Amino acid sequence: MDYQAVLEEVAAHARPFVRQGRVADYIPALERVPADRFGIAVADIHGEVYGVGDWEVPFSVQSISKAFSLALVMGQSHDGHDDIWRRVGREPSGTPFNSLVQLEAEDGIPRNPFINAGALVVTDRLQTLTGDASTSMLHFLREESGNPDLAFDQAVADSEAEHGDRNAALAHFMASFGNLENPVPSVIEHYFWQCSIEMSCRDLAVAGGFLARHGLRADGSRLLEAREAKRINAVMLTCGTYDAAGEFAYRVGLPAKSGVGGGIIAVIPGRCTLCVWSPGLDARGNSVAGAAALDHFTTLTGWSVF
Ligand code: GLU
């Protein structure tokens, strides 16, 4: 596969969609990102990386971090020996990522690890396992991406904390059901920090390589059992793109995780990991140009899982 040629064709296809949608503004620090940015990168399972456009420009990973926190929790506690799946479900929620409504009816157990409530439970578990959830994630991402300069964006973390009443409400509500192990202020702080990490398409495609390598890290050591990588990919496919996962499967047909910073990572198990970024979001919170690019990528290559 001539990845570079494919990416160039994909970028040309996505170009008219760039600037469509709205740059997220509910976290005010995200609003300053220019809407005309577009980048896409592919990292194959051997570590070769290809990219087009703004593929080396860092952006706020936001909810993409949820895929990594889940992997770190599963990697440290190995599925079956941990109660994480008693504390969070694996079904699409069909509600917005920050919704409170299901939690009450479902006794404080979030539907899946990729809505905010579920991600807070996962961060809480990572905090218990590591003693410093957000720093352990940052170290992991630096190692996997090979980029020692990755950092938190203090302005984004502060901005999110200042406007974080909804996330605080979710965390307190779950705590009232006994579904948090650590104090609410510490859980939300680590969650905001992990969301604030800045990475480029290149960094994310490389760092997410273990999902395409059936759980093997860049250095060949094992983060996850193959069955665990399979499960994370499955949850990404069914729950990774907000309440548009059905539409995303229909159009793209890959495990994917999006964030309100405009990034989306997508996995083709056994082949490669992709990351696309463009800040304009559709009404569900997914990058408009990013989704168009991934749609075109799987159409051109025939590499959707379907
Ligand atoms: N930090 C964001 C929030 O909790 C993440 C949102 C997202 O990317 O989905 O609101």
Coordinates of N, CA, C and O in Angstrom, one line a residue, residues 3 13 20 47 59 67 75 84 106 132-133 144 164 173 185 206 221 248 273 276:
Y3 N 0.9 4.3 1.3 CA 0.2 5.1 2.2 C 0.2 6.6 1.9 O -0.8 7.3 2.1
H13 N -9.9 14.8 -0.8 CA -11.3 14.6 -0.6 C -11.9 15.3 0.6 O -13.0 15.8 0.5
Q20 N -16.0 23.2 8.1 CA -17.5 22.9 8.3 C -17.6 22.6 9.8 O -16.6 22.1 10.4
G47 N 5.9 0.6 12.6 CA 6.4 1.8 13.1 C 6.7 2.9 12.0 O 7.2 4.0 12.3
F59 N -2.5 19.2 19.1 CA -3.8 19.7 19.5 C -4.2 19.0 20.8 O -3.5 18.0 21.2
A67 N -9.4 6.3 25.5 CA -9.0 4.9 25.0 C -7.7 4.5 25.7 O -7.5 3.3 26.0
G75 N -4.3 -3.0 31.1 CA -3.0 -3.5 31.0 C -2.4 -3.8 32.4 O -1.5 -4.6 32.6
I84 N -13.2 -3.6 37.0 CA -13.6 -2.4 36.2 C -14.9 -2.6 35.5 O -15.8 -1.7 35.4
E106 N -29.6 3.8 36.3 CA -28.8 2.6 36.3 C -27.8 2.6 37.5 O -26.7 2.1 37.4
D132 N -1.0 8.2 40.5 CA -1.0 9.5 39.7 C -1.4 9.2 38.3 O -0.6 9.0 37.4
A133 N -2.8 9.2 38.1 CA -3.3 8.7 36.8 C -2.8 9.5 35.7 O -2.4 9.0 34.6
E144 N 5.4 5.7 24.2 CA 4.8 5.0 23.0 C 5.0 5.8 21.7 O 5.2 5.3 20.6
G164 N -16.1 23.0 34.7 CA -16.3 21.6 34.8 C -17.4 21.2 35.7 O -17.4 20.1 36.2
F173 N -22.2 12.3 41.6 CA -23.4 11.5 41.6 C -22.9 10.0 41.7 O -23.5 9.2 42.4
P185 N -12.6 15.5 44.0 CA -11.7 16.5 43.4 C -10.5 15.9 42.7 O -10.0 16.4 41.7
V206 N 1.2 6.9 16.3 CA 2.2 6.0 16.7 C 1.9 5.5 18.1 O 2.0 4.3 18.4
S221 N 7.3 -5.2 24.0 CA 6.7 -5.8 25.2 C 5.2 -5.7 25.1 O 4.6 -5.0 24.3
F248 N -21.0 6.2 12.4 CA -19.6 6.1 12.1 C -19.3 4.7 11.6 O -18.5 4.5 10.6
T273 N -2.5 2.2 12.6 CA -3.4 3.1 13.3 C -3.3 4.4 12.6 O -2.3 4.9 12.2
V276 N -6.6 11.5 12.5 CA -7.0 12.6 11.7 C -7.4 13.7 12.6 O -8.0 13.5 13.7

